Coordinates of C-alpha atoms in Angstrom, one line a residue:
Chain A
M933 CA 4.0 24.9 1.6
E934 CA 1.0 24.4 -0.7
K935 CA -2.2 23.0 0.9
D936 CA -2.8 19.3 0.1
L937 CA -5.6 18.5 -2.3
K938 CA -8.7 16.8 -1.0
T939 CA -10.9 14.0 -2.7
V940 CA -14.6 14.5 -2.6
L941 CA -14.6 12.0 0.2
H942 CA -12.1 13.9 2.4
A943 CA -14.9 15.2 4.9
W944 CA -16.2 11.6 5.1
H945 CA -12.9 10.3 6.0
V946 CA -12.2 12.9 8.7
E947 CA -15.7 12.6 10.2
G948 CA -15.1 8.8 10.2
G949 CA -12.1 9.2 12.4
A950 CA -9.4 8.4 9.8
N951 CA -5.8 9.1 10.6
M952 CA -5.0 11.3 7.6
A953 CA -1.6 11.9 5.9
S954 CA -0.2 13.6 2.8
F955 CA 0.2 11.3 -0.1
A956 CA 1.1 12.6 -3.6
S957 CA -0.3 16.1 -2.7
Y958 CA -3.5 14.8 -1.4
D959 CA -4.7 14.5 2.1
M960 CA -5.6 10.9 2.3
P961 CA -6.7 8.4 5.0
L962 CA -4.0 6.1 6.3
W963 CA -6.4 4.0 8.3
Y964 CA -9.8 4.3 10.1
P965 CA -10.5 3.6 13.6
S966 CA -10.6 -0.1 12.9
G967 CA -6.9 0.0 12.3
A968 CA -4.6 -0.9 9.3
R969 CA -4.3 -4.5 10.5
N970 CA -8.0 -5.2 10.4
E971 CA -8.3 -3.4 7.1
H972 CA -5.6 -5.5 5.6
L973 CA -7.2 -8.7 7.0
A974 CA -10.7 -7.7 5.8
V975 CA -9.5 -7.7 2.2
L976 CA -8.4 -11.3 2.6
T977 CA -11.4 -12.5 4.6
G978 CA -14.4 -10.3 3.5
A979 CA -13.9 -6.9 1.6
G980 CA -12.4 -3.4 2.0
L981 CA -13.3 -0.2 0.3
F982 CA -10.6 2.2 -0.8
D983 CA -11.0 5.9 -1.9
T984 CA -8.8 6.0 -5.1
T985 CA -10.4 9.2 -6.4
H986 CA -6.9 10.8 -6.1
M987 CA -5.7 8.8 -9.0
S988 CA -5.5 10.5 -12.4
I989 CA -7.7 9.4 -15.4
L990 CA -7.0 10.4 -19.0
T991 CA -8.9 9.5 -22.2
V992 CA -7.3 9.1 -25.6
R993 CA -9.9 9.4 -28.3
G994 CA -9.5 9.2 -32.1
K995 CA -8.5 7.0 -35.0
M996 CA -4.9 7.5 -34.0
A997 CA -5.4 6.6 -30.3
R998 CA -4.1 3.1 -30.6
L999 CA -1.0 4.1 -32.6
L1000 CA -0.1 6.8 -30.1
L1001 CA -0.5 4.4 -27.3
Q1002 CA 1.5 1.6 -29.0
Y1003 CA 4.4 4.0 -29.3
C1004 CA 4.2 5.5 -25.7
F1005 CA 3.0 2.6 -23.6
S1006 CA 5.2 -0.4 -22.8
K1007 CA 2.7 -3.1 -23.5
D1008 CA 2.1 -4.3 -27.0
L1009 CA -1.7 -3.7 -27.4
D1010 CA -1.8 -6.0 -30.5
T1011 CA -0.5 -9.2 -28.6
C1012 CA -1.2 -8.5 -24.8
L1013 CA -4.2 -10.6 -24.3
G1014 CA -3.8 -14.2 -22.8
P1015 CA -1.5 -17.1 -23.7
N1016 CA -2.6 -16.9 -27.3
R1017 CA -1.3 -13.4 -27.6
G1018 CA -4.5 -11.7 -28.8
P1019 CA -4.9 -8.1 -29.3
L1020 CA -6.5 -5.7 -26.7
L1021 CA -10.2 -5.5 -27.4
P1022 CA -13.0 -3.2 -26.2
G1023 CA -13.8 -4.3 -22.7
R1024 CA -10.3 -5.5 -21.7
C1025 CA -7.5 -3.6 -20.0
V1026 CA -3.9 -4.1 -19.5
Y1027 CA -1.0 -3.1 -17.0
G1028 CA 2.1 -1.4 -18.2
V1029 CA 4.4 1.6 -17.8
F1030 CA 5.1 4.8 -19.7
L1031 CA 8.9 5.1 -20.1
D1032 CA 11.0 8.0 -21.2
T1033 CA 13.8 7.6 -23.9
H1034 CA 16.2 6.5 -21.2
G1035 CA 13.9 3.5 -20.3
H1036 CA 13.1 5.3 -17.0
V1037 CA 9.6 4.9 -15.6
I1038 CA 7.5 8.1 -15.9
D1039 CA 4.5 6.3 -14.3
D1040 CA 2.7 2.9 -14.4
S1041 CA -0.8 2.6 -15.7
I1042 CA -3.8 0.5 -16.6
V1043 CA -4.8 1.2 -20.2
Y1044 CA -8.4 0.3 -20.9
Q1045 CA -9.9 -0.2 -24.5
V1046 CA -13.4 1.3 -24.3
T1047 CA -14.4 1.2 -28.0
E1048 CA -12.3 1.0 -31.3
D1049 CA -11.2 4.6 -31.0
L1050 CA -11.5 5.3 -27.3
Y1051 CA -9.0 4.4 -24.7
M1052 CA -8.7 5.3 -21.0
A1053 CA -5.4 5.5 -19.1
V1054 CA -5.4 5.4 -15.3
V1055 CA -2.3 6.8 -13.8
N1056 CA -1.1 7.7 -10.4
A1057 CA -2.2 10.7 -8.3
G1058 CA -0.8 13.9 -9.7
M1059 CA 0.4 12.3 -12.9
G1060 CA -2.4 13.1 -15.2
G1061 CA -0.8 16.4 -16.5
T1062 CA 2.6 14.8 -16.9
I1063 CA 1.4 11.8 -18.9
A1064 CA -1.1 13.9 -21.0
A1065 CA 1.7 16.2 -22.0
H1066 CA 4.0 13.2 -22.7
L1067 CA 1.3 11.8 -25.1
E1068 CA 0.6 15.3 -26.6
S1069 CA 4.4 15.6 -27.4
H1070 CA 4.3 12.4 -29.5
K1071 CA 1.2 13.1 -31.5
K1072 CA 1.6 13.5 -35.2
G1073 CA -1.5 15.8 -35.6
P1074 CA -4.7 16.8 -34.0
D1075 CA -5.8 13.2 -33.6
P1076 CA -6.2 11.7 -31.0
V1077 CA -7.6 14.1 -28.4
I1078 CA -6.2 13.6 -25.0
S1079 CA -8.4 14.7 -22.0
D1080 CA -7.6 14.8 -18.3
L1081 CA -10.8 13.7 -16.6
T1082 CA -9.3 13.4 -13.1
D1083 CA -11.5 16.0 -11.4
R1084 CA -14.7 14.8 -13.2
I1085 CA -14.6 11.1 -12.1
G1086 CA -14.9 9.5 -8.7
K1087 CA -13.0 6.3 -8.2
M1088 CA -13.2 3.7 -5.5
D1089 CA -11.9 0.0 -5.2
I1090 CA -13.8 -2.8 -3.6
Q1091 CA -11.4 -5.5 -2.8
G1092 CA -11.7 -8.9 -1.2
P1093 CA -13.5 -12.2 -1.7
S1094 CA -16.9 -10.8 -0.9
S1095 CA -16.6 -8.0 -3.4
A1096 CA -18.8 -9.5 -6.1
R1097 CA -21.7 -10.4 -3.6
I1098 CA -21.7 -6.9 -2.4
L1099 CA -21.6 -5.4 -5.9
K1100 CA -24.5 -7.6 -6.9
K1101 CA -26.6 -5.9 -4.3
I1102 CA -26.2 -2.3 -5.8
I1103 CA -26.1 -2.8 -9.6
K1104 CA -28.8 -3.5 -12.1
D1105 CA -28.8 -6.9 -13.8
P1106 CA -25.8 -8.1 -11.8
D1107 CA -25.8 -11.6 -13.4
V1108 CA -25.5 -10.2 -16.8
V1109 CA -22.8 -7.8 -15.8
L1110 CA -20.7 -10.0 -13.7
Q1111 CA -21.1 -13.4 -15.5
K1112 CA -17.8 -14.7 -16.8
M1113 CA -16.2 -11.4 -16.0
A1114 CA -12.5 -12.1 -16.5
Y1115 CA -9.6 -10.6 -14.6
F1116 CA -8.6 -7.2 -16.3
S1117 CA -11.9 -6.9 -18.1
F1118 CA -14.4 -4.2 -17.5
K1119 CA -18.0 -3.2 -18.5
G1120 CA -19.8 0.2 -18.6
W1121 CA -18.8 3.8 -18.6
F1122 CA -19.1 6.5 -16.0
A1123 CA -21.1 9.0 -18.0
G1124 CA -24.4 8.8 -20.0
N1125 CA -24.3 7.2 -23.4
E1126 CA -21.1 6.4 -24.8
P1127 CA -21.9 4.9 -28.3
G1128 CA -21.1 1.3 -28.6
V1129 CA -20.4 0.7 -24.8
F1130 CA -22.5 -1.8 -22.8
R1131 CA -24.4 0.3 -20.2
V1132 CA -23.8 -0.6 -16.5
E1133 CA -26.1 1.2 -14.0
L1134 CA -26.4 1.2 -10.2
L1135 CA -30.0 0.3 -9.1
D1136 CA -31.0 4.0 -9.3
G1137 CA -29.8 4.3 -13.0
T1138 CA -26.4 6.0 -12.3
P1139 CA -24.0 4.9 -15.0
V1140 CA -20.9 3.1 -13.6
L1141 CA -17.8 1.6 -15.1
V1142 CA -17.1 -1.7 -13.3
S1143 CA -13.5 -3.0 -13.8
R1144 CA -12.3 -6.4 -12.5
T1145 CA -9.0 -5.0 -11.3
G1146 CA -7.4 -3.5 -8.3
Y1147 CA -4.1 -3.2 -6.6
T1148 CA -4.1 -5.5 -3.6
G1149 CA -3.6 -8.9 -5.2
E1150 CA -7.0 -9.9 -4.1
F1151 CA -10.3 -10.5 -6.0
G1152 CA -12.2 -7.2 -6.6
F1153 CA -13.2 -4.4 -8.7
E1154 CA -12.4 -0.8 -9.4
L1155 CA -15.5 1.4 -9.9
Y1156 CA -15.7 4.7 -11.8
V1157 CA -18.6 7.1 -11.6
D1158 CA -19.3 10.8 -12.3
I1159 CA -17.7 12.9 -9.6
S1160 CA -21.1 14.0 -8.3
Q1161 CA -22.0 10.4 -7.5
T1162 CA -18.9 9.5 -5.5
I1163 CA -20.1 10.0 -1.9
R1164 CA -23.4 8.2 -2.7
L1165 CA -21.8 5.2 -4.2
W1166 CA -19.4 5.1 -1.3
E1167 CA -22.1 5.0 1.2
M1168 CA -24.2 2.6 -0.8
I1169 CA -21.4 0.1 -0.8
L1170 CA -20.7 0.5 2.8
A1171 CA -24.4 -0.2 3.6
A1172 CA -24.6 -3.2 1.2
G1173 CA -21.3 -4.4 2.5
R1174 CA -22.3 -4.4 6.1
A1175 CA -23.6 -8.0 6.1
F1176 CA -20.3 -9.1 4.4
N1177 CA -17.8 -7.5 6.9
L1178 CA -16.8 -4.8 4.5
I1179 CA -14.8 -1.9 6.1
P1180 CA -13.3 1.2 4.6
C1181 CA -9.6 0.9 4.2
G1182 CA -6.8 3.5 4.0
L1183 CA -3.5 3.7 2.3
A1184 CA -1.5 1.8 4.9
A1185 CA -3.6 -1.4 4.2
R1186 CA -3.3 -0.7 0.4
D1187 CA 0.5 -0.4 0.8
S1188 CA 0.9 -3.7 2.8
L1189 CA -1.6 -5.5 0.6
R1190 CA 0.1 -4.5 -2.7
T1191 CA 3.6 -5.2 -1.2
G1192 CA 2.5 -8.7 -0.3
A1193 CA 1.1 -9.1 -3.8
V1194 CA 4.6 -8.1 -5.3
L1195 CA 3.1 -5.0 -7.0
P1196 CA 5.3 -1.9 -7.4
L1197 CA 4.6 1.6 -6.0
S1198 CA 5.4 4.0 -8.8
H1199 CA 8.2 6.6 -8.0
Q1200 CA 9.3 4.2 -5.1
D1201 CA 9.9 0.8 -6.4
I1202 CA 10.0 1.8 -10.1
G1203 CA 11.0 5.2 -11.2
H1204 CA 13.9 7.3 -12.5
W1205 CA 16.2 4.4 -13.4
P1206 CA 16.0 1.8 -16.3
F1207 CA 13.0 -0.5 -16.1
V1208 CA 15.1 -3.8 -16.1
N1209 CA 16.0 -6.6 -13.6
N1210 CA 12.9 -6.2 -11.7
P1211 CA 9.8 -8.5 -11.1
W1212 CA 7.6 -6.6 -13.4
L1213 CA 9.1 -7.1 -16.8
F1214 CA 5.8 -8.8 -17.9
A1215 CA 4.8 -5.1 -18.4
L1216 CA 7.1 -4.8 -21.4
A1217 CA 6.1 -5.8 -25.2
W1218 CA 7.9 -9.1 -25.5
D1219 CA 7.8 -11.1 -28.7
Q1220 CA 7.1 -14.9 -28.7
T1221 CA 10.7 -15.7 -27.8
G1222 CA 10.6 -13.5 -24.7
Q1223 CA 14.1 -12.2 -25.8
R1224 CA 13.2 -9.3 -27.9
F1225 CA 10.5 -6.6 -28.1
S1226 CA 7.5 -7.1 -30.5
K1227 CA 7.1 -3.3 -31.3
D1228 CA 9.0 0.0 -31.1
F1229 CA 8.0 2.0 -28.2
I1230 CA 9.6 4.9 -26.2
G1231 CA 12.4 3.5 -24.0
A1232 CA 12.7 0.2 -26.0
D1233 CA 16.2 1.1 -27.4
A1234 CA 17.5 2.2 -24.0
L1235 CA 16.3 -1.0 -22.3
S1236 CA 17.8 -3.2 -25.0
R1237 CA 21.2 -1.5 -24.6
C1238 CA 21.2 -1.4 -20.9
K1239 CA 24.2 -3.0 -19.0
N1240 CA 25.3 -3.4 -15.4
Q1241 CA 22.1 -2.2 -14.0
D1242 CA 20.9 -2.9 -10.3
Y1243 CA 18.6 -5.7 -9.5
T1244 CA 15.0 -5.1 -7.7
L1245 CA 14.0 -8.0 -5.8
P1246 CA 11.1 -9.0 -3.4
F1247 CA 12.0 -10.1 0.2
A1248 CA 10.3 -11.4 3.3
G1249 CA 11.6 -11.5 6.9
Y1250 CA 11.0 -13.8 9.7
D1251 CA 8.9 -11.7 12.0
P1252 CA 7.2 -8.2 11.6
R1253 CA 10.5 -6.3 12.4
K1254 CA 11.3 -3.7 9.7
I1255 CA 13.9 -1.2 8.7
N1256 CA 12.4 2.2 7.7
A1257 CA 13.3 2.7 3.9
G1258 CA 15.2 6.0 4.0
E1259 CA 18.5 7.8 3.2
N1260 CA 20.4 6.2 6.2
S1261 CA 19.2 2.6 5.5
F1262 CA 20.9 0.2 3.2
V1263 CA 21.3 -3.4 2.3
T1264 CA 24.4 -5.6 2.9
D1265 CA 25.2 -9.3 2.0
T1266 CA 25.6 -11.7 5.0
N1267 CA 29.3 -10.7 5.0
G1268 CA 28.3 -7.2 5.8
I1269 CA 29.4 -5.8 2.3
R1270 CA 27.0 -2.9 1.3
I1271 CA 25.1 -3.9 -1.8
G1272 CA 22.2 -1.6 -2.2
T1273 CA 19.1 0.2 -0.9
I1274 CA 15.6 -0.6 0.5
L1275 CA 12.8 0.6 -1.8
T1276 CA 9.8 -0.6 0.2
C1277 CA 9.8 -2.1 3.7
T1278 CA 6.3 -2.7 5.3
T1279 CA 4.5 -5.4 7.3
D1280 CA 2.1 -7.8 5.5
M1281 CA -0.2 -8.6 8.6
S1282 CA -1.8 -11.6 7.1
I1283 CA 1.3 -13.8 6.7
G1284 CA 3.7 -15.7 8.8
R1285 CA 6.1 -18.5 8.8
A1286 CA 5.4 -22.2 8.9
G1287 CA 8.9 -23.5 9.2
Q1288 CA 10.7 -21.9 6.3
N1289 CA 7.5 -21.5 4.3
V1290 CA 5.5 -18.3 4.1
V1291 CA 1.7 -18.9 4.7
S1292 CA -1.2 -16.7 4.8
I1293 CA -4.5 -16.8 6.7
A1294 CA -6.0 -17.6 3.4
T1295 CA -3.7 -20.6 2.8
P1296 CA -5.7 -23.8 3.1
E1297 CA -4.6 -26.3 5.8
T1298 CA -4.1 -28.8 3.0
S1299 CA -1.4 -26.5 1.6
G1300 CA 0.6 -26.4 4.7
K1301 CA -1.1 -23.8 7.0
P1302 CA -0.7 -25.1 10.6
K1303 CA -4.1 -25.7 12.4
D1304 CA -3.3 -23.2 15.1
F1305 CA -1.9 -20.5 12.7
A1306 CA -2.2 -17.0 13.9
A1307 CA -0.6 -14.4 11.6
K1308 CA 1.8 -12.2 13.4
G1309 CA 2.8 -10.5 10.1
L1310 CA 6.1 -10.6 8.3
C1311 CA 8.3 -7.6 7.2
C1312 CA 8.4 -7.6 3.4
G1313 CA 9.2 -5.4 0.5
F1314 CA 11.8 -4.6 -2.3
V1315 CA 15.5 -4.1 -2.4
K1316 CA 17.6 -2.7 -5.2
V1317 CA 20.9 -4.3 -5.2
T1318 CA 24.0 -4.4 -7.4
K1319 CA 24.1 -8.2 -8.0
P1320 CA 21.6 -10.9 -8.7
I1321 CA 20.6 -13.0 -5.7
A1322 CA 18.7 -16.2 -5.9
A1323 CA 15.4 -16.6 -4.1
G1324 CA 16.1 -18.4 -0.8
E1325 CA 19.3 -16.5 0.0
E1326 CA 19.5 -13.9 2.7
V1327 CA 20.4 -10.2 2.8
I1328 CA 20.6 -7.8 5.8
L1329 CA 18.7 -4.6 6.0
T1330 CA 20.1 -2.0 8.4
D1331 CA 19.5 1.7 9.3
G1332 CA 23.1 1.7 10.7
K1333 CA 22.0 0.6 14.2
R1334 CA 19.5 -2.2 13.8
K1335 CA 20.0 -5.1 11.5
I1336 CA 17.5 -7.7 10.3
N1337 CA 17.9 -10.7 8.1
V1338 CA 15.4 -11.2 5.3
E1339 CA 15.1 -13.7 2.6
I1340 CA 15.0 -12.9 -1.0
R1341 CA 11.9 -14.4 -2.6
E1342 CA 10.1 -14.9 -5.9
D1343 CA 6.7 -14.1 -4.3
I1344 CA 5.6 -12.9 -0.9
R1345 CA 1.8 -13.5 0.2
P1346 CA 0.7 -16.9 -1.1
D1347 CA -2.8 -18.0 -2.0
R1348 CA -4.1 -14.7 -3.4
T1349 CA -7.6 -14.4 -4.9
A1350 CA -7.1 -11.8 -7.6
R1351 CA -7.3 -14.3 -10.6
W1352 CA -9.9 -16.6 -9.2
A1353 CA -12.8 -17.5 -11.5
I1354 CA -15.7 -15.1 -10.8
A1355 CA -18.2 -18.0 -10.9
K1356 CA -16.6 -19.0 -7.5
M1357 CA -17.0 -15.6 -6.0
L1358 CA -20.7 -15.0 -6.7
Chain B
M218 CA -7.4 10.0 14.6
K219 CA -8.2 11.3 18.1
E220 CA -8.9 15.0 18.6
I221 CA -6.5 16.4 21.3
N222 CA -9.5 16.5 23.7
E223 CA -10.3 12.9 23.1
L224 CA -6.9 11.8 24.3
N225 CA -6.4 9.9 27.5
L226 CA -3.7 11.7 29.3
P227 CA -3.7 10.8 33.0
E228 CA -2.5 13.1 35.8
G229 CA 0.4 12.4 37.9
L230 CA 2.6 11.0 35.0
H231 CA 5.6 12.7 33.7
Y232 CA 5.5 13.1 29.9
T233 CA 8.4 13.6 27.3
K234 CA 8.6 15.6 24.1
D235 CA 9.0 12.1 22.4
H236 CA 5.6 11.0 23.8
E237 CA 6.8 8.7 26.5
W238 CA 5.5 8.8 30.0
V239 CA 7.1 7.7 33.4
R240 CA 5.5 7.1 36.7
V241 CA 7.6 6.8 39.9
D242 CA 6.5 3.7 41.8
G243 CA 8.5 3.2 45.1
D244 CA 12.2 3.0 44.2
T245 CA 11.4 2.0 40.6
A246 CA 9.7 3.8 37.8
I247 CA 7.4 2.5 35.1
V248 CA 7.8 3.7 31.3
G249 CA 5.4 3.7 28.5
I250 CA 4.1 5.6 25.4
S251 CA 1.3 8.2 25.5
D252 CA -2.2 7.8 24.0
Y253 CA -1.2 10.4 21.4
A254 CA 1.8 8.2 20.4
Q255 CA -0.3 5.0 20.1
D256 CA -3.0 6.8 18.0
Q257 CA -0.3 8.3 15.7
L258 CA 1.6 5.0 15.3
G259 CA -1.5 3.0 14.5
D260 CA -1.5 -0.8 14.9
I261 CA 1.6 -1.9 16.8
V262 CA 2.8 -5.1 15.4
Y263 CA 6.2 -5.6 17.3
V264 CA 8.0 -4.1 20.4
E265 CA 11.7 -4.5 20.6
M266 CA 12.9 -4.4 24.2
P267 CA 16.2 -3.8 25.9
E268 CA 17.5 -6.6 28.3
V269 CA 17.1 -6.5 32.0
G270 CA 20.3 -5.0 33.4
N271 CA 20.9 -2.6 30.5
E272 CA 21.6 0.9 31.4
F273 CA 20.5 4.1 29.6
S274 CA 20.9 7.8 30.2
Q275 CA 18.0 10.2 30.0
G276 CA 16.7 10.6 26.5
E277 CA 18.6 7.5 25.2
E278 CA 17.0 5.2 22.8
F279 CA 16.1 1.9 24.7
G280 CA 14.0 0.1 22.1
T281 CA 11.6 0.4 19.1
L282 CA 8.0 0.0 18.4
E283 CA 6.9 -1.2 15.0
S284 CA 3.7 -0.2 13.4
V285 CA 2.4 -1.6 10.1
K286 CA 4.0 1.4 8.4
A287 CA 7.1 2.3 10.3
V288 CA 9.6 1.8 13.1
S289 CA 9.8 4.3 15.8
E290 CA 12.5 4.6 18.5
T291 CA 11.5 4.8 22.2
Y292 CA 13.6 7.0 24.4
L293 CA 14.0 6.5 28.2
P294 CA 12.5 9.5 30.2
L295 CA 15.0 9.0 33.1
S296 CA 18.6 7.7 33.4
G297 CA 18.5 4.2 34.9
E298 CA 18.8 0.5 34.7
I299 CA 16.1 -1.8 33.2
V300 CA 14.9 -4.0 35.9
E301 CA 11.8 -5.5 34.1
V302 CA 10.3 -5.6 30.6
N303 CA 6.7 -6.2 29.9
E304 CA 6.8 -9.7 28.5
A305 CA 3.1 -9.7 27.7
L306 CA 3.9 -7.5 24.8
A307 CA 6.1 -10.0 23.0
D308 CA 3.0 -12.0 22.1
A309 CA 0.4 -9.3 22.1
P310 CA 2.0 -6.0 21.0
E311 CA -1.5 -4.6 20.2
L312 CA -2.1 -4.3 23.9
V313 CA -0.2 -0.9 23.8
N314 CA -2.9 0.3 21.4
K315 CA -5.6 -0.9 23.8
D316 CA -4.2 0.9 26.8
P317 CA -0.9 2.4 26.6
Y318 CA -0.9 3.1 30.4
E319 CA -2.0 -0.2 31.7
N320 CA 0.4 -1.8 29.1
W321 CA 3.8 -0.2 30.0
L322 CA 7.0 -1.0 28.3
V323 CA 9.8 -1.3 30.9
R324 CA 10.4 -0.8 34.6
I325 CA 13.6 0.9 35.5
K326 CA 15.7 1.7 38.6
P327 CA 16.1 5.6 38.2
A328 CA 19.6 6.9 38.8
D329 CA 18.5 10.4 39.5
L330 CA 15.0 11.5 40.3
S331 CA 16.0 15.1 39.9
E332 CA 15.8 14.5 36.3
L333 CA 11.9 14.5 36.6
S334 CA 12.2 18.3 36.5
A335 CA 13.2 18.1 32.8
L336 CA 9.9 16.3 32.0
L337 CA 6.4 17.7 31.2
S338 CA 3.3 17.8 33.3
V339 CA 0.0 16.9 31.6
D340 CA -0.7 20.6 31.0
E341 CA 2.7 21.1 29.5
Y342 CA 2.4 18.1 27.4
L343 CA -1.1 19.3 26.2
D344 CA 0.4 22.6 25.3
L345 CA 3.1 20.8 23.2
L346 CA 0.4 18.8 21.4
N347 CA -1.7 21.8 20.8
G348 CA 1.5 23.3 19.2

């Protein structure tokens, strides 16, 4: 067996007492001594810091960069911005997927427009080479130039309602940088002078890219620096965050947070099957009618012709009990008829039931959170089933021995902060 | 993650390869999971218990422990009948993380104490953990 890769923060994680595990060929922290539960809760009540340096980062540079991405990426870069369907602009980024000709997902990604001719695509750990090769194979000439910068950039995510107040302590001119910073916008660059890019610096002058994104469903930022600055930035944030109850968080909390926020894990919830009938179709290039695609892109034909495909649906249970997603596990309807498989099954520790409703520790009492609410956590995740099932109906998860009833839902963890106006968070 | 030498592994208990422990207490025996098991599982969020009166044979699954990440089965170290379950864990499953020896899972009436010979001493359990 090949040895797992390590991020530059690996030694820090081990010294910090993290429980480590293999994820996408990297030896990564699952949780630190504070435990996955506290880490998950910190991202709702204070802030959490995640090492995401294992993720792959590509740049696509040249006059043909946009055209190439328009053909390879599922989102229409010319109409993806806001309700008025504006084009992607420098300083804005967008979530989508790279599909193959069968409409299957190669990987999901956030594509950043940096300047007129420079784009950055952040894909999952270990996927940089695959996506770079995919883009290369669809180029019509030498332009654009595709570079895999994965090993040259340190990336970490600061997530939670205190994130902006912590970030303010470590960057220059924070008011200018953060003012009116919209969800899915970014400023700065991780290296020296990139012509035409607004420069954002840490207090000591280190260039940094600050992106108002993340994968927890909560308010926060993803930060990119030169790889040599990674540990320093990590420790800087931990020090500045101490007064705001920031703690380092591992992959277990990241998994439960993203599941509660109904975000897919690539190669688990989306993958080698057509990207249809799932909660993430907003990642496709729809025209104004929402019925047809607004551009030609790889996989579009296959998706348009898809018939009789499975349905991927979010669910939540009634207590923390789970069924491990695995080969021996399956989904039945309430009559016991087998109808599909479990893709993700985890516990969102910040939610519970108030009667039939799901409430979170962040739900205001005026919105139905009981006064004495103590979150015990609910099992939640995604199932892939052979027929459509309406939200509110139940299915049964089983490993052949144990059975638990869960409710199909449109959403899982209510009252998330990811889209809150930044003015409120400073 | 705790290093092996940081684990709390009391003497006088009998351990299993599946990381449970059993302590004979008069004509009953108390069963729990080891410090290694709770550390590997991480935050325990739910404990599924058998019913009092249920009978299991040695090594048979008698319940589950749920961490944030996964569900793990628990296996009975000795054949016997469940005479008591630790009710405190229903409301506070995290107690198992705090002290997995104080916060036992079930009390049983062992059917055959000679089965203890198939279990591990502290030293044998440490050998197992050290691989």
